[in-house]
Coordinates of C-alpha atoms and ligand atoms in Angstrom, one line a residue:
X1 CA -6.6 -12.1 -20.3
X2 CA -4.2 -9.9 -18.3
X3 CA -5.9 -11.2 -15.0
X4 CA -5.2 -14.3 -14.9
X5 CA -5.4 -17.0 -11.9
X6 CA -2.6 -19.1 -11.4
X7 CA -1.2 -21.7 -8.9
X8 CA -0.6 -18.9 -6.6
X9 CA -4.4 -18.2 -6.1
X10 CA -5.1 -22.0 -5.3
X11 CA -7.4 -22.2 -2.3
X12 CA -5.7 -26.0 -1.5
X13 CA -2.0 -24.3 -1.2
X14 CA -0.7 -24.0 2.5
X15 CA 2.3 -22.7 3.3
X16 CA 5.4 -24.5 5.6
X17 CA 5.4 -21.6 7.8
X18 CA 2.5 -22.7 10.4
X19 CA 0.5 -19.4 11.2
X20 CA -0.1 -18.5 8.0
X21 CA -2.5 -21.5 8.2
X22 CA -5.8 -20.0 8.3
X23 CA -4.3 -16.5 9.0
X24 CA -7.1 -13.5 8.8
X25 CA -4.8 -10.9 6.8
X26 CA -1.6 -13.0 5.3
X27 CA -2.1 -16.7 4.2
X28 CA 0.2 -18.0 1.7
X29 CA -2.3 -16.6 -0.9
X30 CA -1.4 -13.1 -0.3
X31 CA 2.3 -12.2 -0.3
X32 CA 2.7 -8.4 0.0
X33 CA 5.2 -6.4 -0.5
X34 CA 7.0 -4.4 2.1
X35 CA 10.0 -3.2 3.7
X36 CA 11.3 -4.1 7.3
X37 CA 14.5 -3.9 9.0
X38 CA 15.6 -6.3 12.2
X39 CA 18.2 -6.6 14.4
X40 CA 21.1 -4.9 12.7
X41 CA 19.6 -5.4 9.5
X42 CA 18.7 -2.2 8.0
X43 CA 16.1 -1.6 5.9
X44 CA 15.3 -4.6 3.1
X45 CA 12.9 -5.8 1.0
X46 CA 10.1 -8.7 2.7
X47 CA 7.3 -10.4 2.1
X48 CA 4.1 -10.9 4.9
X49 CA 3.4 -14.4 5.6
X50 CA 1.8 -15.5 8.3
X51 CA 3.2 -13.8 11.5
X52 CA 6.6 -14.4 9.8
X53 CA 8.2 -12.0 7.1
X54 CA 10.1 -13.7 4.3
X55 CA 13.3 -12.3 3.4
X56 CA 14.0 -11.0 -0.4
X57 CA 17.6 -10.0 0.1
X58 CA 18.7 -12.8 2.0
X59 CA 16.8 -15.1 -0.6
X60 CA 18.6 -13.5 -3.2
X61 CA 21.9 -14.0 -1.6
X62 CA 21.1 -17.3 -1.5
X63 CA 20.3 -17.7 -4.7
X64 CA 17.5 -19.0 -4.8
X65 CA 16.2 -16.6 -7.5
X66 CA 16.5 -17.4 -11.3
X67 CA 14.9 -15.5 -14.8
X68 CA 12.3 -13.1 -14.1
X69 CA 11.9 -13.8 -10.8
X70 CA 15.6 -12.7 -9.9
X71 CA 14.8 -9.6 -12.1
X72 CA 12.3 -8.6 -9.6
X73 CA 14.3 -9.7 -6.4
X74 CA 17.2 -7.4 -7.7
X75 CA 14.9 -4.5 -8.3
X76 CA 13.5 -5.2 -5.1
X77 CA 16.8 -4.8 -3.5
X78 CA 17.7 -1.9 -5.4
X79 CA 16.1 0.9 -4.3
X80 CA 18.5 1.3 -0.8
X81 CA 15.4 0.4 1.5
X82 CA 12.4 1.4 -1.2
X83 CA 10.2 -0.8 -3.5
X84 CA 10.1 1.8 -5.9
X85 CA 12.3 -0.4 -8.5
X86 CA 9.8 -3.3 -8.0
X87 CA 7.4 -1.7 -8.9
X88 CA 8.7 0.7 -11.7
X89 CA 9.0 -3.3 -13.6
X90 CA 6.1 -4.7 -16.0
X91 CA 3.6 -6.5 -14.3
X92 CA 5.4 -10.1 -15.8
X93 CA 8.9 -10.3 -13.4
X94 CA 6.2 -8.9 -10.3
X95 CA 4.2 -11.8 -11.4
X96 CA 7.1 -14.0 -11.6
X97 CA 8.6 -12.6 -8.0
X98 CA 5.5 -14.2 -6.7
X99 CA 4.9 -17.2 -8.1
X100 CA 8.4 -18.4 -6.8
X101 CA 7.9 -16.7 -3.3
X102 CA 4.8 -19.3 -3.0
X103 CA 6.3 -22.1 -4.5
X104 CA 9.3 -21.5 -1.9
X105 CA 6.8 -20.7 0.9
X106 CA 4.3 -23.7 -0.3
X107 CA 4.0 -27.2 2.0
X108 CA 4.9 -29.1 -1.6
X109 CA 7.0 -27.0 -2.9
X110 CA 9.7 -28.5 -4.6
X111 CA 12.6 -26.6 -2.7
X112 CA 11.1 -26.9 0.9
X113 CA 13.7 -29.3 2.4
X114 CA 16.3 -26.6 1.2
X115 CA 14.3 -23.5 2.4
X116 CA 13.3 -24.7 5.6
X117 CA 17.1 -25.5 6.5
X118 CA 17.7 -21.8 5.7
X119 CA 14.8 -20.7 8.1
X120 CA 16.4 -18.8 10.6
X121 CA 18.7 -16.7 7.7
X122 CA 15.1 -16.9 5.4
X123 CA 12.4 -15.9 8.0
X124 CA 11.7 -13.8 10.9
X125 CA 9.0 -13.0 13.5
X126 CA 7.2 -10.5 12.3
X127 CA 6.8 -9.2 16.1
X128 CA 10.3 -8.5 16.1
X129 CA 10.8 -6.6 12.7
X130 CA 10.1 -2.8 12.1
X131 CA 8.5 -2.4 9.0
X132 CA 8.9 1.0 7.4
X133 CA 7.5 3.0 4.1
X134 CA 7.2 0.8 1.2
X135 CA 8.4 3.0 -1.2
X136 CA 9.6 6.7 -1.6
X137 CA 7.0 8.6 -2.1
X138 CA 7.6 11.3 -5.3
X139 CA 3.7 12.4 -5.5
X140 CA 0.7 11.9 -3.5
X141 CA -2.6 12.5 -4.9
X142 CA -6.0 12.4 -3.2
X143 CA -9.7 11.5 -5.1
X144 CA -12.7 11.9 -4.2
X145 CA -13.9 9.1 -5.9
X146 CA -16.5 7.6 -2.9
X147 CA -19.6 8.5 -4.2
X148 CA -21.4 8.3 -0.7
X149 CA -18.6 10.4 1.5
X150 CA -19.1 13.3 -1.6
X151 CA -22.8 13.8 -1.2
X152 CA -22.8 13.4 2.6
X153 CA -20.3 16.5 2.4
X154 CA -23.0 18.4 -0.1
X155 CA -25.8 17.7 2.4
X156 CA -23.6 18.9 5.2
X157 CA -22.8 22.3 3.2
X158 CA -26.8 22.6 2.5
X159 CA -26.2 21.9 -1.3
X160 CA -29.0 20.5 -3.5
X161 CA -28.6 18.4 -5.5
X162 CA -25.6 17.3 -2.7
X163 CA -23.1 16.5 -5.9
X164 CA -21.0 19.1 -7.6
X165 CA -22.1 19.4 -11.4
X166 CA -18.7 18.0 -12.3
X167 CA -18.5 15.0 -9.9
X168 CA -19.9 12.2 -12.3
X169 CA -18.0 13.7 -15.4
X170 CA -14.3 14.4 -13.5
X171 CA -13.0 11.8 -10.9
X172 CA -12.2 14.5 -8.4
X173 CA -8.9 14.9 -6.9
X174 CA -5.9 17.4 -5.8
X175 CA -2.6 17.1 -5.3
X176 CA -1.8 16.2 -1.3
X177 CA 1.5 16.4 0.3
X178 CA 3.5 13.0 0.5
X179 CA 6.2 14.1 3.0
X180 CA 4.2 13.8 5.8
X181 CA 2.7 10.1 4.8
X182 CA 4.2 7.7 7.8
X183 CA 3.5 3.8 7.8
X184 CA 1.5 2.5 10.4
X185 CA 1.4 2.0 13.5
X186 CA 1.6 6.2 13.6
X187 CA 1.0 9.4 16.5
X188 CA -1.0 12.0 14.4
X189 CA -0.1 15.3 16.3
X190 CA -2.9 17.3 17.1
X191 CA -2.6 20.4 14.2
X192 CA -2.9 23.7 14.5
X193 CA -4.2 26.8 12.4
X194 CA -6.7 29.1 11.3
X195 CA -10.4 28.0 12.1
X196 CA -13.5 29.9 13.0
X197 CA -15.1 29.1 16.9
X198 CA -18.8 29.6 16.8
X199 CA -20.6 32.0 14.9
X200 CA -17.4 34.1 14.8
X201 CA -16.8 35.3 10.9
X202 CA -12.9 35.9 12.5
X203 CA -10.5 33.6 12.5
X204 CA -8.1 32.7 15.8
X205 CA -4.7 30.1 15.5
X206 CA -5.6 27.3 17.9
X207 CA -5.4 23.5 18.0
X208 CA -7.9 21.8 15.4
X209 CA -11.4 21.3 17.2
X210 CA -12.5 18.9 14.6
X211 CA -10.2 16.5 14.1
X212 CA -11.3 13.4 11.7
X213 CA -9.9 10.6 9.9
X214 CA -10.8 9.3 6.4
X215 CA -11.2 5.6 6.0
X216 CA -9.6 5.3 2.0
X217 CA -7.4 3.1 0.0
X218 CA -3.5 3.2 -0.9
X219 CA -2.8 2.7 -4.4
X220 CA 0.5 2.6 -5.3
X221 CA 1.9 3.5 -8.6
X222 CA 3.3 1.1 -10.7
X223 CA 5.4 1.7 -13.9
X224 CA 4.1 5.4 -14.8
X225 CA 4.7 7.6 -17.8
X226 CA 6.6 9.9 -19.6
X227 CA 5.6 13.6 -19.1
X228 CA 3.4 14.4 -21.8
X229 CA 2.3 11.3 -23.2
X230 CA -1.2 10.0 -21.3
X231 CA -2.0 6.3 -20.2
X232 CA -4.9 5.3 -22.6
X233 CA -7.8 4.0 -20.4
X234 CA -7.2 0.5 -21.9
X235 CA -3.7 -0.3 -20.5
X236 CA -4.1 2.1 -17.3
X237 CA -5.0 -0.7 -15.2
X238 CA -1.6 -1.9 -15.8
X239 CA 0.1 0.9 -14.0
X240 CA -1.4 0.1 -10.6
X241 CA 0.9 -2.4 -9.0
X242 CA -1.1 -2.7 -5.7
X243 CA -3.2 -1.3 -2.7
X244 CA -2.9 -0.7 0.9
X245 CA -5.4 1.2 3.4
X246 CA -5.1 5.2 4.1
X247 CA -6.0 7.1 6.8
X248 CA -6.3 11.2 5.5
X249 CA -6.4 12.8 8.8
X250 CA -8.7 15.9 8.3
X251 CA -8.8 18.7 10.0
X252 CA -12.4 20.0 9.6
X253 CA -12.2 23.9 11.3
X254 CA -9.3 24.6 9.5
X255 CA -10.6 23.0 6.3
X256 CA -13.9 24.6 6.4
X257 CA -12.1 27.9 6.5
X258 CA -9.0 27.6 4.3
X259 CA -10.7 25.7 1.2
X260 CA -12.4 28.2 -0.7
X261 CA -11.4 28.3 -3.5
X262 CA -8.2 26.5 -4.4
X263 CA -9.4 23.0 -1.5
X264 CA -7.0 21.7 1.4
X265 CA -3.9 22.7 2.4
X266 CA -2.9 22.5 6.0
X267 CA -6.2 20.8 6.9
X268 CA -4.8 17.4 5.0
X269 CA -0.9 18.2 4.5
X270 CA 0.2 17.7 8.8
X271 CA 0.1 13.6 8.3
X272 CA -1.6 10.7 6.5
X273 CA -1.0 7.0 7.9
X274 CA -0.5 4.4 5.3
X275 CA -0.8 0.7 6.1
X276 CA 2.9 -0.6 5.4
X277 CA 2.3 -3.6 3.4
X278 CA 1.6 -3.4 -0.3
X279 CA -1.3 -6.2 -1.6
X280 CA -0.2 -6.9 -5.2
X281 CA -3.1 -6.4 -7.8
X282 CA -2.1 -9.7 -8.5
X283 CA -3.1 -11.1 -5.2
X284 CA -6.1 -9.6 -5.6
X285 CA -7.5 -10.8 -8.6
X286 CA -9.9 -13.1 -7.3
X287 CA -11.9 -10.2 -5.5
X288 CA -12.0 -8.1 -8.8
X289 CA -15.4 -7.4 -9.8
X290 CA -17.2 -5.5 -12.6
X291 CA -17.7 -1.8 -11.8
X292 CA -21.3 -1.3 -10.3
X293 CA -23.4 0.2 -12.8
X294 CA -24.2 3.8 -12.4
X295 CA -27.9 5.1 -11.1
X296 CA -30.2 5.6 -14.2
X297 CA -29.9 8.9 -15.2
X298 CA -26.1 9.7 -14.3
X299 CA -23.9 10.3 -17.6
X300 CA -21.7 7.4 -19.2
X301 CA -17.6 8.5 -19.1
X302 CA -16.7 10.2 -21.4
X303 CA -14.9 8.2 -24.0
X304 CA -11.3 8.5 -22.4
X305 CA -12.7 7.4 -19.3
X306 CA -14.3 4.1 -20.9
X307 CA -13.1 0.6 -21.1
X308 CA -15.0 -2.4 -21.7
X309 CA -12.3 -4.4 -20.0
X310 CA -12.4 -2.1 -17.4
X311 CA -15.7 -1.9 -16.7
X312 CA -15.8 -5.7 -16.6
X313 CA -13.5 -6.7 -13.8
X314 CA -11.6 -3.3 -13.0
X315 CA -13.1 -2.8 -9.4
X316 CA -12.7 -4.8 -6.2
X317 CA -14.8 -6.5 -3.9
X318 CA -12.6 -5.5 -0.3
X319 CA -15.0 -5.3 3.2
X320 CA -13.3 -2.4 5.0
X321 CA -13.5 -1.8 8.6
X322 CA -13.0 1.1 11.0
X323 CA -12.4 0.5 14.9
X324 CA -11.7 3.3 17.3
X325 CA -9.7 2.6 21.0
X326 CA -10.0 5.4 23.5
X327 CA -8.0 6.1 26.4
X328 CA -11.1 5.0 28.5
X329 CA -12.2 1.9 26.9
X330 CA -8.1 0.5 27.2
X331 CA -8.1 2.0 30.9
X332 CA -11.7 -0.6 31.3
X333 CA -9.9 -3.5 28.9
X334 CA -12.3 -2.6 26.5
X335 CA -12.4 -4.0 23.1
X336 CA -11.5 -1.7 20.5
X337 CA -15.4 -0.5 18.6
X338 CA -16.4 -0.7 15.0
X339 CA -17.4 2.7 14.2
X340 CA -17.9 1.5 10.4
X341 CA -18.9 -1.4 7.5
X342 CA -18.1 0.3 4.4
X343 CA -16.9 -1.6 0.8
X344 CA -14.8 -0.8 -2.3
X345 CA -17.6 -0.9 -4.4
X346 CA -19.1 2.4 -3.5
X347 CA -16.2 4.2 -5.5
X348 CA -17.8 5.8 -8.1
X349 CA -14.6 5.5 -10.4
X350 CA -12.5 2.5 -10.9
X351 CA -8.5 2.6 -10.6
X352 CA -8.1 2.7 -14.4
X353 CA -10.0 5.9 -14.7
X354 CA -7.8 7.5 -12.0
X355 CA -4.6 6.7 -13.7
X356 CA -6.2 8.0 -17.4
X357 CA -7.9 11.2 -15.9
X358 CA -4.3 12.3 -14.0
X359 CA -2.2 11.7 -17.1
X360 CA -5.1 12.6 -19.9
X361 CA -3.2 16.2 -19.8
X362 CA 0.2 14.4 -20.0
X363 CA 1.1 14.7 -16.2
X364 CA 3.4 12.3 -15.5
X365 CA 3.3 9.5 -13.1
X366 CA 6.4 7.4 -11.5
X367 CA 6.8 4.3 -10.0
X368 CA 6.2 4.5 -6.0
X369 CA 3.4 7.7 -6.8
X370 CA 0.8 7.3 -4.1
X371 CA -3.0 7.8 -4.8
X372 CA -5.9 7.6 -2.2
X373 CA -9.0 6.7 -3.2
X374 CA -11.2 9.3 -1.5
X375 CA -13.2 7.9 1.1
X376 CA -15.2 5.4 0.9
X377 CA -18.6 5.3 2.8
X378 CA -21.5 3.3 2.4
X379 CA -24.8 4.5 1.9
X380 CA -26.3 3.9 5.1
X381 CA -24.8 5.5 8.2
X382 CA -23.1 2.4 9.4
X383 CA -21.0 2.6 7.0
X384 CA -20.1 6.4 7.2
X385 CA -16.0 6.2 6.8
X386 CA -15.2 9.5 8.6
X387 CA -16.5 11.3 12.0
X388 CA -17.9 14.3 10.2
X389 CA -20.6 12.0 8.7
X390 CA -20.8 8.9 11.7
X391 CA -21.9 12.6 13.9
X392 CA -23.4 14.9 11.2
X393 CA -20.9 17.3 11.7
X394 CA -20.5 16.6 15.6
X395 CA -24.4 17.6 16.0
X396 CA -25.2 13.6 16.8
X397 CA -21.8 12.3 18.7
X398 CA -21.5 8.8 18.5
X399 CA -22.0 6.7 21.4
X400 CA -19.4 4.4 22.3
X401 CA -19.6 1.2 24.6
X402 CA -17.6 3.0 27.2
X403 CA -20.3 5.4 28.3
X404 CA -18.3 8.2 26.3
X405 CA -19.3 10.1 22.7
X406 CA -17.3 11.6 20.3
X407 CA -17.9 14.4 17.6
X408 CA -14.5 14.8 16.7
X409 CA -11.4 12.7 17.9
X410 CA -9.7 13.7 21.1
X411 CA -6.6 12.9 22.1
X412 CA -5.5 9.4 23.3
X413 CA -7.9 8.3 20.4
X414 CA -6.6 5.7 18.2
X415 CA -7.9 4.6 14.7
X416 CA -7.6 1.4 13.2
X417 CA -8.8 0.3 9.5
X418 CA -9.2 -3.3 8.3
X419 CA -9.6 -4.3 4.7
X420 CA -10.4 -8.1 4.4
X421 CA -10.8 -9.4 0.3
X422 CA -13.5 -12.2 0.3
X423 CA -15.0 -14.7 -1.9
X424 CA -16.2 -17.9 -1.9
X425 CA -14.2 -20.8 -3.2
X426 CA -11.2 -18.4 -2.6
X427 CA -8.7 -18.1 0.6
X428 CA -9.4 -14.3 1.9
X429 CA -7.0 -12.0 2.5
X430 CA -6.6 -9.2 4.8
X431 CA -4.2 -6.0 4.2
X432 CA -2.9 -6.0 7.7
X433 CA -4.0 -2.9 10.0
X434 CA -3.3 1.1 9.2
X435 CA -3.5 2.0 13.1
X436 CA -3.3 5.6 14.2
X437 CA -3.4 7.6 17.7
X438 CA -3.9 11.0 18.3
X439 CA -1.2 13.1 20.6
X440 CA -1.8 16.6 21.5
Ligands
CA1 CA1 -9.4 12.4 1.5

């Protein structure tokens, strides 16, 4: 069973390092992956833990490494400030990486007396760290693979029925542009380009009008493949080394006008935020769940696309929150809002059929490749995960607890996405915040 739980998963295990006690997004049970530089410390690999971030490099210097688990540590260090060594490795030296990061990080682990005389070389405030891109990005690819955002678009385009006749056949995607991906916290800047005003069939070049965000997940690419030879469905799980949250900043005028017929270009390509800490699929094994049964009626995948195994246990049960901050409601001390609810399970396709479908042709995939998942809405409205559905295309702006509304985002705006992994007899974990603002 390649998803198995181990020590590492043990709801009883607490950590030496106090706030991770109870903490909302990185309890010992976690771990992700990351990269962070400090004082003159440049760029190097870390783990989250707690408020703290636990030092790879200087652990490895120490030693305190052995096997498989020193494999992973020198991949992790390899890369010249970029996981994507790490995560190029089978899933077994990741697994061991973690299993001796807890048992250094745990209350009764056997090294503790020797760690926690090494704290202040070992561990730092995560406060005072910059953390940066996890990896270096070769390809970014976008689905479309949330069921609920794809037929709110239809409805908003007057299509009946809302779907495209190839959505539950094809999981959906193009290819996006990954050089203009930044880790959160990020300042999207305002975009301009071509975009109809009114009922004007001419274009004019202005600043975007319509400016949105898109409430999705990270997945990040594990070992990959060779061009021309296609992950099989059954081992493409195996190729996702972990998830994070992204925000696709959309550009709606522009993209209205500019996507017939080859789909976005400058309307996605001027910046996506990504939240900067990697949860391992191995941390998340707890919240997998089997694949929500399609409507009666819908078509089964076609055979490349179909795994029992997958089906079983290859999706994820992840709450995912959006919050918005304007510059009013932090001018009254305002809280920042919850503009959405929404959940992992309303992808329509799991993570394994992502991976098959891009390679079925024999397009390759490396290590450190960045997909997102599409956005993710719920059915009902609140959990719509962009602004073009929370105000039906700006025709019902949303009221906010400041007195203002939006249609769009203005700028000042900031966006903030959550992801929390629950279940019971389990220790949640949270995938730290992918925060945004807009700047004009
Ligand atoms: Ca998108």
């Amino acid at each position: 069973m390649p998803y198995a739980l181990d020590e590492t998963h043990d709801p009883n295990r607490a950590s030496w390092i106090e706030s991770a006690q109870g903490h909302s997004e990185f309890p010992i049970q976690n771990l992700p992956l990351g990269i962070f530089s400090h004082g003159a410390c440049g760029p190097r690999p870390g783990v989250a833990i707690g408020d703290s971030i636990f030092d790879i490099a200087a652990a490895l210097e120490a030693d305190l490494f052995t096997g498989e688990a020193r494999r992973a540590a020198e991949a992790a260090g390899a890369g010249a400030g970029a996981l994507n060594h790490l995560l190029a490795l089978d899933a077994a030296p990741r697994r061991a990486l973690r299993r001796r990061v807890s048992s250094l990080l745990a209350a009764d682990g056997p090294a503790r007396a020797q760690i926690e005389s090494m704290r202040s070389r070992l561990i730092h405030d995560a406060a005072a760290c910059t953390l940066h891109l996890p990896v270096a990005i070769g390809a970014y690819t976008d689905f479309f693979a949330g069921i609920e955002h794809a037929a709110n678009g239809g409805r908003r385009r007057g299509q009946n029925p809302p779907l495209a006749p190839n959505y539950k056949y094809v999981p959906v995607a193009y290819h996006s542009r990954a050089s203009s991906i930044r880790p959160a916290p990020a300042q999207i800047r305002r975009p301009h380009g071509q975009r109809l005003l009114g009922d004007s069939q001419v274009p004019q070049f202005g600043s975007c009008t319509k400016l949105d965000f898109e409430l999705e997940l990270g997945i990040w690419i594990g070992p990959g493949n060779a061009l021309g030879e296609p992950i099989p469905i059954g081992c493409a799980g195996a190729h996702v080394a972990g998830l994070g949250l992204l925000n696709d900043w959309s550009a709606r005028d522009i993209q209205r006008w500019e996507s017939a017929p080859l789909g976005p270009f400058l309307s996605k390509n001027f910046g996506t935020t990504i939240s900067p800490w990697i949860v391992t699929l191995d941390a998340l094994t707890p919240f997998r769940i089997a694949q929500p049964p399609r409507p009666a009626g819908d078509p089964a995948p076609l055979g490349y696309l179909w795994d029992d195994d997958d089906q079983r246990s290859g999706a994820f049960d992840i709450d995912l929150e959006v919050l918005i901050s304007t510059e009013a409601m932090r001018a009254k001390g305002l809280a920042a809002q919850r503009l959405a609810l929404s959940n992992t399970r309303h992808l329509y396709w799991t993570l394994a059929q992502m991976v098959a479908h891009h390679t079925c042709g024999g397009c390759n995939l490396a290590a450190g490749d960045l997909f997102g998942s599409g956005t993710i809405s719920a059915s009902e409205p609140s959990g719509y995960g962009s602004m073009a559905e929370l105000s039906y295309d700006g025709t019902k702006p949303v009221e906010l607890a400041s007195g203002e509304t939006r249609a769009f985002l203005e700028d000042g705006d900031e966006i903030v996405f959550r992801a929390h992994a629950r279940r019971a007899g389990y220790v949640s974990i949270g995938f730290g915040e992918c925060r945004g603002a807009v700047v004009a």
